[in-house]
mmCIF file of C-alpha atoms and ligand atoms in Angstrom:
data_model
loop_
_atom_site.group_PDB
_atom_site.id
_atom_site.type_symbol
_atom_site.label_atom_id
_atom_site.label_comp_id
_atom_site.label_asym_id
_atom_site.label_seq_id
_atom_site.Cartn_x
_atom_site.Cartn_y
_atom_site.Cartn_z
ATOM 1 C CA MET A 1 35.093 10.970 30.946
ATOM 2 C CA LEU A 2 33.192 7.744 31.466
ATOM 3 C CA SER A 3 31.522 9.140 34.564
ATOM 4 C CA ARG A 4 30.222 12.036 32.451
ATOM 5 C CA VAL A 5 28.228 9.733 30.185
ATOM 6 C CA ARG A 6 24.581 10.234 31.190
ATOM 7 C CA GLU A 7 23.658 7.858 33.967
ATOM 8 C CA ASN A 8 20.747 6.288 32.077
ATOM 9 C CA VAL A 9 23.060 5.556 29.155
ATOM 10 C CA ARG A 10 25.681 3.917 31.374
ATOM 11 C CA ALA A 11 22.974 1.832 33.029
ATOM 12 C CA MET A 12 21.365 0.598 29.803
ATOM 13 C CA ALA A 13 22.196 -2.641 27.996
ATOM 14 C CA GLY A 14 21.690 -1.367 24.431
ATOM 15 C CA TYR A 15 19.668 -3.019 21.684
ATOM 16 C CA THR A 16 20.863 -6.364 20.322
ATOM 17 C CA PRO A 17 20.059 -6.613 16.607
ATOM 18 C CA GLY A 18 19.658 -10.031 14.956
ATOM 19 C CA GLU A 19 22.927 -11.555 13.780
ATOM 20 C CA GLN A 20 24.233 -10.307 10.421
ATOM 21 C CA PRO A 21 26.883 -12.853 9.393
ATOM 22 C CA ARG A 22 29.572 -11.336 7.199
ATOM 23 C CA THR A 23 30.456 -14.464 5.343
ATOM 24 C CA GLY A 24 28.510 -15.909 2.462
ATOM 25 C CA ASP A 25 26.929 -19.302 2.678
ATOM 26 C CA VAL A 26 24.413 -18.812 5.480
ATOM 27 C CA LEU A 27 20.674 -19.207 5.016
ATOM 28 C CA LYS A 28 19.401 -16.113 6.794
ATOM 29 C CA LEU A 29 15.932 -16.634 8.220
ATOM 30 C CA ASN A 30 16.505 -14.538 11.334
ATOM 31 C CA THR A 31 15.746 -10.856 10.638
ATOM 32 C CA ASN A 32 12.726 -10.950 8.328
ATOM 33 C CA GLU A 33 14.416 -9.636 5.233
ATOM 34 C CA ASN A 34 12.631 -10.309 1.965
ATOM 35 C CA PRO A 35 14.204 -13.261 0.101
ATOM 36 C CA TYR A 36 13.338 -11.736 -3.293
ATOM 37 C CA PRO A 37 15.205 -8.839 -4.935
ATOM 38 C CA PRO A 38 13.808 -5.288 -5.006
ATOM 39 C CA SER A 39 11.851 -4.210 -8.089
ATOM 40 C CA PRO A 40 14.030 -3.836 -11.223
ATOM 41 C CA THR A 41 12.799 -0.241 -11.485
ATOM 42 C CA VAL A 42 14.654 0.520 -8.229
ATOM 43 C CA PHE A 43 17.976 -0.229 -9.934
ATOM 44 C CA GLU A 44 17.119 1.903 -12.962
ATOM 45 C CA ALA A 45 16.116 4.825 -10.769
ATOM 46 C CA VAL A 46 19.215 4.573 -8.572
ATOM 47 C CA ARG A 47 21.519 4.348 -11.595
ATOM 48 C CA ALA A 48 19.901 7.467 -13.019
ATOM 49 C CA ALA A 49 20.347 9.287 -9.692
ATOM 50 C CA LEU A 50 24.052 8.489 -9.477
ATOM 51 C CA THR A 51 25.257 11.690 -11.109
ATOM 52 C CA PRO A 52 27.945 14.085 -9.821
ATOM 53 C CA GLU A 53 25.302 16.801 -9.456
ATOM 54 C CA ARG A 54 22.950 14.694 -7.355
ATOM 55 C CA LEU A 55 25.724 13.394 -5.098
ATOM 56 C CA ARG A 56 27.390 16.795 -4.708
ATOM 57 C CA LYS A 57 24.252 18.454 -3.349
ATOM 58 C CA TYR A 58 22.215 17.834 -0.197
ATOM 59 C CA PRO A 59 19.060 15.777 -0.645
ATOM 60 C CA ASP A 60 15.539 17.182 -0.315
ATOM 61 C CA PRO A 61 15.101 17.405 3.489
ATOM 62 C CA MET A 62 11.393 16.525 3.323
ATOM 63 C CA GLY A 63 11.573 13.984 0.487
ATOM 64 C CA GLN A 64 8.708 15.688 -1.340
ATOM 65 C CA ALA A 65 8.765 13.462 -4.425
ATOM 66 C CA PHE A 66 8.579 10.345 -2.258
ATOM 67 C CA ARG A 67 5.780 11.820 -0.143
ATOM 68 C CA GLU A 68 3.706 12.533 -3.221
ATOM 69 C CA SER A 69 4.166 9.012 -4.591
ATOM 70 C CA ALA A 70 3.428 7.381 -1.237
ATOM 71 C CA GLY A 71 0.460 9.675 -0.641
ATOM 72 C CA ARG A 72 -1.039 8.628 -3.964
ATOM 73 C CA VAL A 73 -0.425 4.905 -3.480
ATOM 74 C CA LEU A 74 -1.753 4.849 0.108
ATOM 75 C CA GLY A 75 -4.513 7.389 -0.343
ATOM 76 C CA VAL A 76 -3.203 9.666 2.419
ATOM 77 C CA ASP A 77 -2.288 13.350 2.570
ATOM 78 C CA PRO A 78 1.402 13.663 1.498
ATOM 79 C CA ASP A 79 1.817 16.455 4.081
ATOM 80 C CA GLY A 80 1.196 13.896 6.825
ATOM 81 C CA ILE A 81 4.130 11.713 5.716
ATOM 82 C CA LEU A 82 7.432 11.925 7.595
ATOM 83 C CA ILE A 83 10.504 10.317 6.008
ATOM 84 C CA GLY A 84 12.992 8.330 8.081
ATOM 85 C CA ASN A 85 16.331 6.551 7.921
ATOM 86 C CA GLY A 86 14.529 3.253 8.476
ATOM 87 C CA SER A 87 11.334 3.156 10.487
ATOM 88 C CA ASP A 88 13.480 2.852 13.632
ATOM 89 C CA ASP A 89 14.462 6.472 12.945
ATOM 90 C CA ILE A 90 10.763 7.423 13.032
ATOM 91 C CA LEU A 91 10.345 5.576 16.355
ATOM 92 C CA THR A 92 13.282 7.611 17.734
ATOM 93 C CA ILE A 93 11.790 10.874 16.435
ATOM 94 C CA LEU A 94 8.448 10.045 18.067
ATOM 95 C CA THR A 95 10.133 9.278 21.383
ATOM 96 C CA ARG A 96 12.086 12.538 21.309
ATOM 97 C CA ALA A 97 9.015 14.542 20.404
ATOM 98 C CA PHE A 98 6.518 13.098 22.895
ATOM 99 C CA VAL A 99 8.353 11.733 25.913
ATOM 100 C CA PRO A 100 9.921 13.958 28.574
ATOM 101 C CA GLU A 101 12.804 12.726 30.710
ATOM 102 C CA GLY A 102 11.203 10.750 33.531
ATOM 103 C CA GLY A 103 8.115 10.163 31.352
ATOM 104 C CA LEU A 104 6.440 6.854 30.516
ATOM 105 C CA ILE A 105 6.486 4.610 27.451
ATOM 106 C CA VAL A 106 4.216 1.538 27.341
ATOM 107 C CA SER A 107 4.092 -1.425 24.999
ATOM 108 C CA PRO A 108 2.446 -4.848 25.016
ATOM 109 C CA THR A 109 4.734 -7.843 25.639
ATOM 110 C CA PRO A 110 6.259 -9.989 24.199
ATOM 111 C CA SER A 111 7.042 -7.552 21.442
ATOM 112 C CA TYR A 112 9.712 -5.532 19.639
ATOM 113 C CA THR A 113 12.546 -5.054 22.125
ATOM 114 C CA LEU A 114 13.738 -1.763 20.628
ATOM 115 C CA TYR A 115 10.989 0.140 22.473
ATOM 116 C CA ARG A 116 12.718 -0.488 25.791
ATOM 117 C CA THR A 117 16.010 0.744 24.371
ATOM 118 C CA LEU A 118 14.349 3.949 23.171
ATOM 119 C CA ALA A 119 12.969 4.489 26.675
ATOM 120 C CA ASP A 120 16.410 3.835 28.207
ATOM 121 C CA ILE A 121 18.025 6.407 25.922
ATOM 122 C CA GLN A 122 15.344 8.972 26.664
ATOM 123 C CA GLY A 123 15.754 8.400 30.399
ATOM 124 C CA CYS A 124 12.138 7.495 30.971
ATOM 125 C CA ARG A 125 10.154 4.654 32.510
ATOM 126 C CA PHE A 126 9.117 1.675 30.401
ATOM 127 C CA GLU A 127 6.159 -0.538 31.290
ATOM 128 C CA THR A 128 4.900 -3.594 29.464
ATOM 129 C CA VAL A 129 1.402 -5.046 29.329
ATOM 130 C CA PRO A 130 1.094 -8.776 28.602
ATOM 131 C CA PHE A 131 -0.967 -9.745 25.571
ATOM 132 C CA THR A 132 -3.990 -11.885 26.345
ATOM 133 C CA GLU A 133 -3.943 -15.624 25.508
ATOM 134 C CA GLU A 134 -5.427 -14.849 22.073
ATOM 135 C CA TRP A 135 -2.869 -12.103 21.380
ATOM 136 C CA GLY A 136 -5.344 -9.358 22.151
ATOM 137 C CA LEU A 137 -5.106 -6.400 24.537
ATOM 138 C CA PRO A 138 -6.441 -6.481 28.099
ATOM 139 C CA ASP A 139 -9.514 -4.493 29.050
ATOM 140 C CA PRO A 140 -9.205 -2.154 30.875
ATOM 141 C CA TRP A 141 -5.858 -0.906 29.557
ATOM 142 C CA PRO A 142 -3.722 -0.247 32.651
ATOM 143 C CA PHE A 143 -1.703 2.800 31.504
ATOM 144 C CA PRO A 144 -4.051 5.451 30.100
ATOM 145 C CA ASP A 145 -1.581 8.240 30.893
ATOM 146 C CA ALA A 146 1.548 7.055 29.059
ATOM 147 C CA HIS A 147 3.388 9.706 27.058
ATOM 148 C CA LEU A 148 3.683 7.213 24.220
ATOM 149 C CA THR A 149 2.168 3.777 23.593
ATOM 150 C CA PHE A 150 3.899 1.537 21.030
ATOM 151 C CA VAL A 151 1.732 -1.155 19.453
ATOM 152 C CA PRO A 152 3.233 -3.264 16.671
ATOM 153 C CA ASN A 153 0.522 -4.631 14.425
ATOM 154 C CA PRO A 154 1.222 -7.291 13.185
ATOM 155 C CA ASN A 155 3.302 -7.972 16.270
ATOM 156 C CA SER A 156 6.765 -9.484 16.440
ATOM 157 C CA PRO A 157 7.569 -12.177 17.480
ATOM 158 C CA SER A 158 3.971 -13.482 17.483
ATOM 159 C CA SER A 159 3.151 -12.486 13.845
ATOM 160 C CA THR A 160 -0.412 -11.782 14.977
ATOM 161 C CA VAL A 161 -2.791 -8.890 14.337
ATOM 162 C CA LEU A 162 -4.976 -7.560 17.111
ATOM 163 C CA PRO A 163 -8.593 -8.760 17.177
ATOM 164 C CA PRO A 164 -10.902 -6.141 15.666
ATOM 165 C CA GLY A 165 -12.108 -3.807 18.370
ATOM 166 C CA ASP A 166 -9.082 -4.174 20.669
ATOM 167 C CA LEU A 167 -7.170 -1.439 18.930
ATOM 168 C CA GLN A 168 -10.101 0.946 18.892
ATOM 169 C CA ARG A 169 -10.655 0.261 22.594
ATOM 170 C CA LEU A 170 -7.002 1.052 23.339
ATOM 171 C CA ILE A 171 -7.161 4.304 21.380
ATOM 172 C CA ASP A 172 -10.330 5.290 23.215
ATOM 173 C CA SER A 173 -8.830 4.550 26.616
ATOM 174 C CA VAL A 174 -5.452 6.303 26.359
ATOM 175 C CA ASN A 175 -5.008 10.041 26.591
ATOM 176 C CA GLY A 176 -1.697 10.177 24.740
ATOM 177 C CA PRO A 177 -0.469 9.195 21.268
ATOM 178 C CA VAL A 178 -0.490 5.596 20.009
ATOM 179 C CA VAL A 179 2.202 4.514 17.587
ATOM 180 C CA LEU A 180 1.029 1.713 15.347
ATOM 181 C CA ASP A 181 4.238 0.073 14.215
ATOM 182 C CA GLU A 182 3.168 -1.422 10.891
ATOM 183 C CA ALA A 183 6.513 -2.843 9.780
ATOM 184 C CA TYR A 184 4.635 -6.010 8.726
ATOM 185 C CA ALA A 185 1.244 -4.589 7.709
ATOM 186 C CA ASP A 186 2.098 -5.206 4.045
ATOM 187 C CA PHE A 187 1.645 -8.939 4.739
ATOM 188 C CA ALA A 188 -1.607 -8.609 6.687
ATOM 189 C CA SER A 189 -5.121 -8.249 5.347
ATOM 190 C CA GLU A 190 -5.871 -5.045 7.242
ATOM 191 C CA ASN A 191 -4.069 -1.969 8.531
ATOM 192 C CA GLY A 192 -4.623 1.066 10.721
ATOM 193 C CA LEU A 193 -4.310 3.895 8.209
ATOM 194 C CA ALA A 194 -7.940 4.904 8.758
ATOM 195 C CA LEU A 195 -7.208 5.493 12.461
ATOM 196 C CA ILE A 196 -4.891 8.419 11.717
ATOM 197 C CA LYS A 197 -7.887 10.711 11.505
ATOM 198 C CA THR A 198 -8.580 10.167 15.211
ATOM 199 C CA GLY A 199 -5.582 12.472 15.698
ATOM 200 C CA LYS A 200 -4.104 10.115 18.297
ATOM 201 C CA VAL A 201 -2.515 7.596 15.969
ATOM 202 C CA ILE A 202 0.804 7.676 14.139
ATOM 203 C CA VAL A 203 1.440 4.777 11.744
ATOM 204 C CA THR A 204 5.005 3.726 10.926
ATOM 205 C CA ARG A 205 6.047 1.720 7.869
ATOM 206 C CA THR A 206 9.299 0.364 6.488
ATOM 207 C CA PHE A 207 10.901 -0.591 3.167
ATOM 208 C CA SER A 208 13.035 -3.215 4.908
ATOM 209 C CA LYS A 209 10.532 -6.061 4.742
ATOM 210 C CA ALA A 210 7.956 -6.115 1.923
ATOM 211 C CA TYR A 211 10.030 -3.906 -0.398
ATOM 212 C CA SER A 212 13.316 -5.840 -0.034
ATOM 213 C CA LEU A 213 15.346 -2.755 0.892
ATOM 214 C CA ALA A 214 16.662 -3.433 4.412
ATOM 215 C CA GLY A 215 20.187 -2.514 3.315
ATOM 216 C CA LEU A 216 19.028 0.882 2.128
ATOM 217 C CA ARG A 217 17.527 2.155 5.398
ATOM 218 C CA PHE A 218 14.226 3.833 4.612
ATOM 219 C CA GLY A 219 10.945 4.054 6.484
ATOM 220 C CA TYR A 220 8.254 6.626 7.119
ATOM 221 C CA GLY A 221 5.554 7.733 9.489
ATOM 222 C CA ILE A 222 2.014 8.863 8.701
ATOM 223 C CA ALA A 223 0.014 11.193 10.922
ATOM 224 C CA LEU A 224 -2.224 14.218 10.642
ATOM 225 C CA PRO A 225 -0.269 16.964 8.807
ATOM 226 C CA GLU A 226 -0.362 19.316 11.809
ATOM 227 C CA LEU A 227 1.273 16.618 13.954
ATOM 228 C CA THR A 228 3.856 15.797 11.296
ATOM 229 C CA SER A 229 4.881 19.480 11.195
ATOM 230 C CA GLU A 230 5.852 19.196 14.860
ATOM 231 C CA LEU A 231 7.708 15.904 14.390
ATOM 232 C CA VAL A 232 9.779 17.377 11.555
ATOM 233 C CA LYS A 233 11.402 19.742 14.053
ATOM 234 C CA VAL A 234 13.156 16.933 15.908
ATOM 235 C CA LYS A 235 14.460 14.946 12.946
ATOM 236 C CA ASP A 236 17.964 15.379 11.518
ATOM 237 C CA SER A 237 17.585 17.852 8.653
ATOM 238 C CA TYR A 238 18.885 15.419 6.034
ATOM 239 C CA ASN A 239 17.946 12.105 7.597
ATOM 240 C CA CYS A 240 17.407 10.368 4.236
ATOM 241 C CA ASP A 241 19.956 10.397 1.453
ATOM 242 C CA VAL A 242 19.274 10.921 -2.218
ATOM 243 C CA ILE A 243 19.790 7.224 -3.066
ATOM 244 C CA ALA A 244 17.334 6.051 -0.408
ATOM 245 C CA LEU A 245 14.714 8.605 -1.442
ATOM 246 C CA THR A 246 15.061 7.679 -5.110
ATOM 247 C CA ALA A 247 14.941 3.937 -4.478
ATOM 248 C CA ALA A 248 12.006 4.112 -2.080
ATOM 249 C CA ARG A 249 9.995 6.166 -4.510
ATOM 250 C CA ALA A 250 10.655 3.755 -7.389
ATOM 251 C CA ALA A 251 9.788 0.803 -5.134
ATOM 252 C CA ILE A 252 6.445 2.156 -3.933
ATOM 253 C CA GLU A 253 5.513 3.180 -7.485
ATOM 254 C CA ASP A 254 5.882 -0.441 -8.649
ATOM 255 C CA GLN A 255 2.818 -1.899 -6.953
ATOM 256 C CA ALA A 256 2.516 -4.706 -9.507
ATOM 257 C CA TYR A 257 5.908 -6.104 -8.505
ATOM 258 C CA PHE A 258 5.095 -5.590 -4.825
ATOM 259 C CA ALA A 259 1.870 -7.599 -5.175
ATOM 260 C CA GLU A 260 3.669 -10.420 -6.986
ATOM 261 C CA VAL A 261 6.362 -10.771 -4.295
ATOM 262 C CA ARG A 262 3.825 -10.473 -1.510
ATOM 263 C CA ALA A 263 1.698 -13.264 -2.998
ATOM 264 C CA LYS A 264 4.712 -15.579 -3.256
ATOM 265 C CA ILE A 265 5.631 -14.962 0.384
ATOM 266 C CA LEU A 266 2.081 -15.593 1.585
ATOM 267 C CA ARG A 267 1.959 -18.895 -0.331
ATOM 268 C CA THR A 268 5.255 -20.053 1.168
ATOM 269 C CA ARG A 269 4.123 -18.886 4.605
ATOM 270 C CA ASP A 270 1.096 -21.175 4.412
ATOM 271 C CA ARG A 271 3.183 -24.131 3.347
ATOM 272 C CA LEU A 272 5.810 -23.483 6.054
ATOM 273 C CA THR A 273 3.074 -23.236 8.691
ATOM 274 C CA GLY A 274 1.573 -26.582 7.647
ATOM 275 C CA GLU A 275 4.905 -28.418 7.452
ATOM 276 C CA LEU A 276 6.123 -27.122 10.816
ATOM 277 C CA HIS A 277 2.876 -28.321 12.285
ATOM 278 C CA HIS A 278 3.594 -31.822 10.943
ATOM 279 C CA LEU A 279 7.022 -31.671 12.607
ATOM 280 C CA GLY A 280 5.442 -31.149 16.025
ATOM 281 C CA PHE A 281 5.527 -27.385 16.222
ATOM 282 C CA GLU A 282 2.736 -25.242 17.466
ATOM 283 C CA VAL A 283 2.657 -22.411 14.910
ATOM 284 C CA THR A 284 0.808 -19.163 15.532
ATOM 285 C CA PRO A 285 -1.274 -18.232 12.424
ATOM 286 C CA SER A 286 0.841 -15.532 10.793
ATOM 287 C CA SER A 287 -0.089 -12.142 9.342
ATOM 288 C CA ALA A 288 3.563 -11.278 8.679
ATOM 289 C CA ASN A 289 6.547 -12.568 6.643
ATOM 290 C CA PHE A 290 7.701 -14.823 9.471
ATOM 291 C CA VAL A 291 6.229 -17.476 11.716
ATOM 292 C CA TRP A 292 6.404 -17.872 15.472
ATOM 293 C CA CYS A 293 6.638 -21.473 16.572
ATOM 294 C CA ARG A 294 7.216 -23.591 19.644
ATOM 295 C CA HIS A 295 8.058 -27.258 19.577
ATOM 296 C CA VAL A 296 6.438 -29.855 21.854
ATOM 297 C CA SER A 297 9.937 -30.836 23.042
ATOM 298 C CA GLY A 298 10.589 -27.276 24.264
ATOM 299 C CA ARG A 299 14.166 -27.579 22.950
ATOM 300 C CA HIS A 300 14.176 -24.191 21.210
ATOM 301 C CA ARG A 301 17.656 -23.075 22.074
ATOM 302 C CA ALA A 302 19.127 -26.459 21.107
ATOM 303 C CA LEU A 303 17.253 -26.408 17.796
ATOM 304 C CA TYR A 304 18.480 -22.901 17.076
ATOM 305 C CA GLU A 305 22.085 -23.964 17.802
ATOM 306 C CA SER A 306 21.859 -27.114 15.672
ATOM 307 C CA LEU A 307 20.368 -25.200 12.749
ATOM 308 C CA LYS A 308 23.146 -22.644 13.058
ATOM 309 C CA GLU A 309 25.804 -25.359 12.958
ATOM 310 C CA ARG A 310 24.266 -26.443 9.682
ATOM 311 C CA GLY A 311 24.333 -22.951 8.207
ATOM 312 C CA ILE A 312 20.725 -21.945 8.898
ATOM 313 C CA LEU A 313 20.096 -18.899 11.012
ATOM 314 C CA VAL A 314 16.686 -18.449 12.661
ATOM 315 C CA ARG A 315 15.884 -16.176 15.607
ATOM 316 C CA TYR A 316 15.796 -17.675 19.057
ATOM 317 C CA MET A 317 13.657 -15.445 21.292
ATOM 318 C CA LYS A 318 13.381 -15.650 25.045
ATOM 319 C CA TYR A 319 11.328 -13.270 27.124
ATOM 320 C CA PRO A 320 11.575 -13.256 30.920
ATOM 321 C CA ASP A 321 7.823 -12.700 31.190
ATOM 322 C CA TYR A 322 6.713 -15.095 28.464
ATOM 323 C CA GLY A 323 9.092 -17.927 27.629
ATOM 324 C CA ASP A 324 10.917 -18.852 24.461
ATOM 325 C CA GLY A 325 10.403 -19.967 20.885
ATOM 326 C CA LEU A 326 11.706 -19.665 17.349
ATOM 327 C CA ARG A 327 10.926 -16.887 14.924
ATOM 328 C CA ILE A 328 11.512 -18.006 11.354
ATOM 329 C CA THR A 329 11.495 -15.686 8.335
ATOM 330 C CA VAL A 330 9.598 -16.881 5.261
ATOM 331 C CA GLY A 331 12.284 -17.474 2.623
ATOM 332 C CA THR A 332 11.986 -18.698 -0.956
ATOM 333 C CA GLU A 333 10.438 -22.118 -1.618
ATOM 334 C CA THR A 334 13.914 -23.631 -2.026
ATOM 335 C CA GLU A 335 15.186 -22.069 1.196
ATOM 336 C CA ILE A 336 12.198 -23.372 3.133
ATOM 337 C CA ASP A 337 12.710 -26.830 1.609
ATOM 338 C CA ARG A 338 16.245 -26.808 2.992
ATOM 339 C CA LEU A 339 15.112 -25.616 6.419
ATOM 340 C CA LEU A 340 12.434 -28.293 6.646
ATOM 341 C CA GLU A 341 14.813 -31.016 5.528
ATOM 342 C CA VAL A 342 17.368 -30.091 8.216
ATOM 343 C CA LEU A 343 14.680 -29.677 10.883
ATOM 344 C CA GLN A 344 13.320 -33.105 10.059
ATOM 345 C CA SER A 345 16.768 -34.646 10.536
ATOM 346 C CA LEU A 346 17.106 -32.913 13.914
ATOM 347 C CA LEU A 347 13.761 -33.927 15.380
HETATM 348 C C1 PLP B 401 11.914 -4.540 11.191
HETATM 349 C C2 PLP B 401 11.098 -3.788 12.180
HETATM 350 C C3 PLP B 401 11.175 -2.390 12.263
HETATM 351 C C4 PLP B 401 12.298 -1.579 11.696
HETATM 352 O O1 PLP B 401 12.447 -1.466 10.419
HETATM 353 P P1 PLP B 401 13.564 -0.546 9.790
HETATM 354 O O2 PLP B 401 12.808 0.266 8.830
HETATM 355 O O3 PLP B 401 14.511 -1.506 9.151
HETATM 356 O O4 PLP B 401 14.215 0.310 10.838
HETATM 357 C C5 PLP B 401 10.302 -1.726 13.109
HETATM 358 N N1 PLP B 401 9.421 -2.409 13.867
HETATM 359 C C6 PLP B 401 9.345 -3.738 13.836
HETATM 360 C C7 PLP B 401 8.339 -4.424 14.699
HETATM 361 C C8 PLP B 401 10.187 -4.469 13.009
HETATM 362 O O5 PLP B 401 10.159 -5.794 13.013
#
């Protein structure tokens, strides 16, 4: 039956997620998880939801209670919120809804490599547009007729936000929808929520990074309600379980805890940036919970390997059209101390 697998699926490589070691003592600075625990209120809410009645029955397919909480916190219309099994689920839903087989998906590069995988699965063309030297977007934008344009902001691996004006220019120049992947917007000083009203923009968010819930799998999209009503048709009916919905709602309701954790990460990010600089790295100023750095020696792969041998996992990234570097998640102060100590001994 192998020959009956769709040709585009047989031809594709598949997405390679960051390593998830199954044994304990590894310092994980490779997939941008939050080093701090989720809010204590998440545990209370989940414990309260763990009843035979709640588990026996299907969850709310639309996640109405979550939508209302998120709508209030973000100041958006709850009817425009679409719940997802991680924000990757929302990216899949958007691809299914907007892109025909043989269609076109476009994204800047270097960026999140999942977009190409989504295009491969859909059986459509994927084009990339190099960022400018200053991590902005080129003018004119070369693909105004894409069926979907993915723009992560802040971007990974660069950790940068687009210069003001670049995003607006992109939205003005494309005819199709623009997905603003805001997985890291919680760590930046601005976001694109206000652009939703243009009708062209869908914002995606996740609980995996700022809310310390990567193991839970929960994310959401925000668009105009009339657009969200269309997107709902292509999602799995029960794409989010009752535990995820309960935990996500408790997490977004606890904005005081969120702000506290965020502030700690931003402080450590500044220190990490400065110290890496002293060690001979060129560090891109970060608007996310990770830093993108390149060492004067250019020995990125060797550094990655040596760190790994010493129990520290960072992400080695290599792009055919850009080059390589290290993406390092901002851990706790103690974790970053350990990283810096080992790096110093290696350099
Ligand atoms: C982490 C990440 C996501 C996915 O988050 P999940 O909610 O865990 O699926 C999406 N986009 C980018 C750019 C990310 O780094």
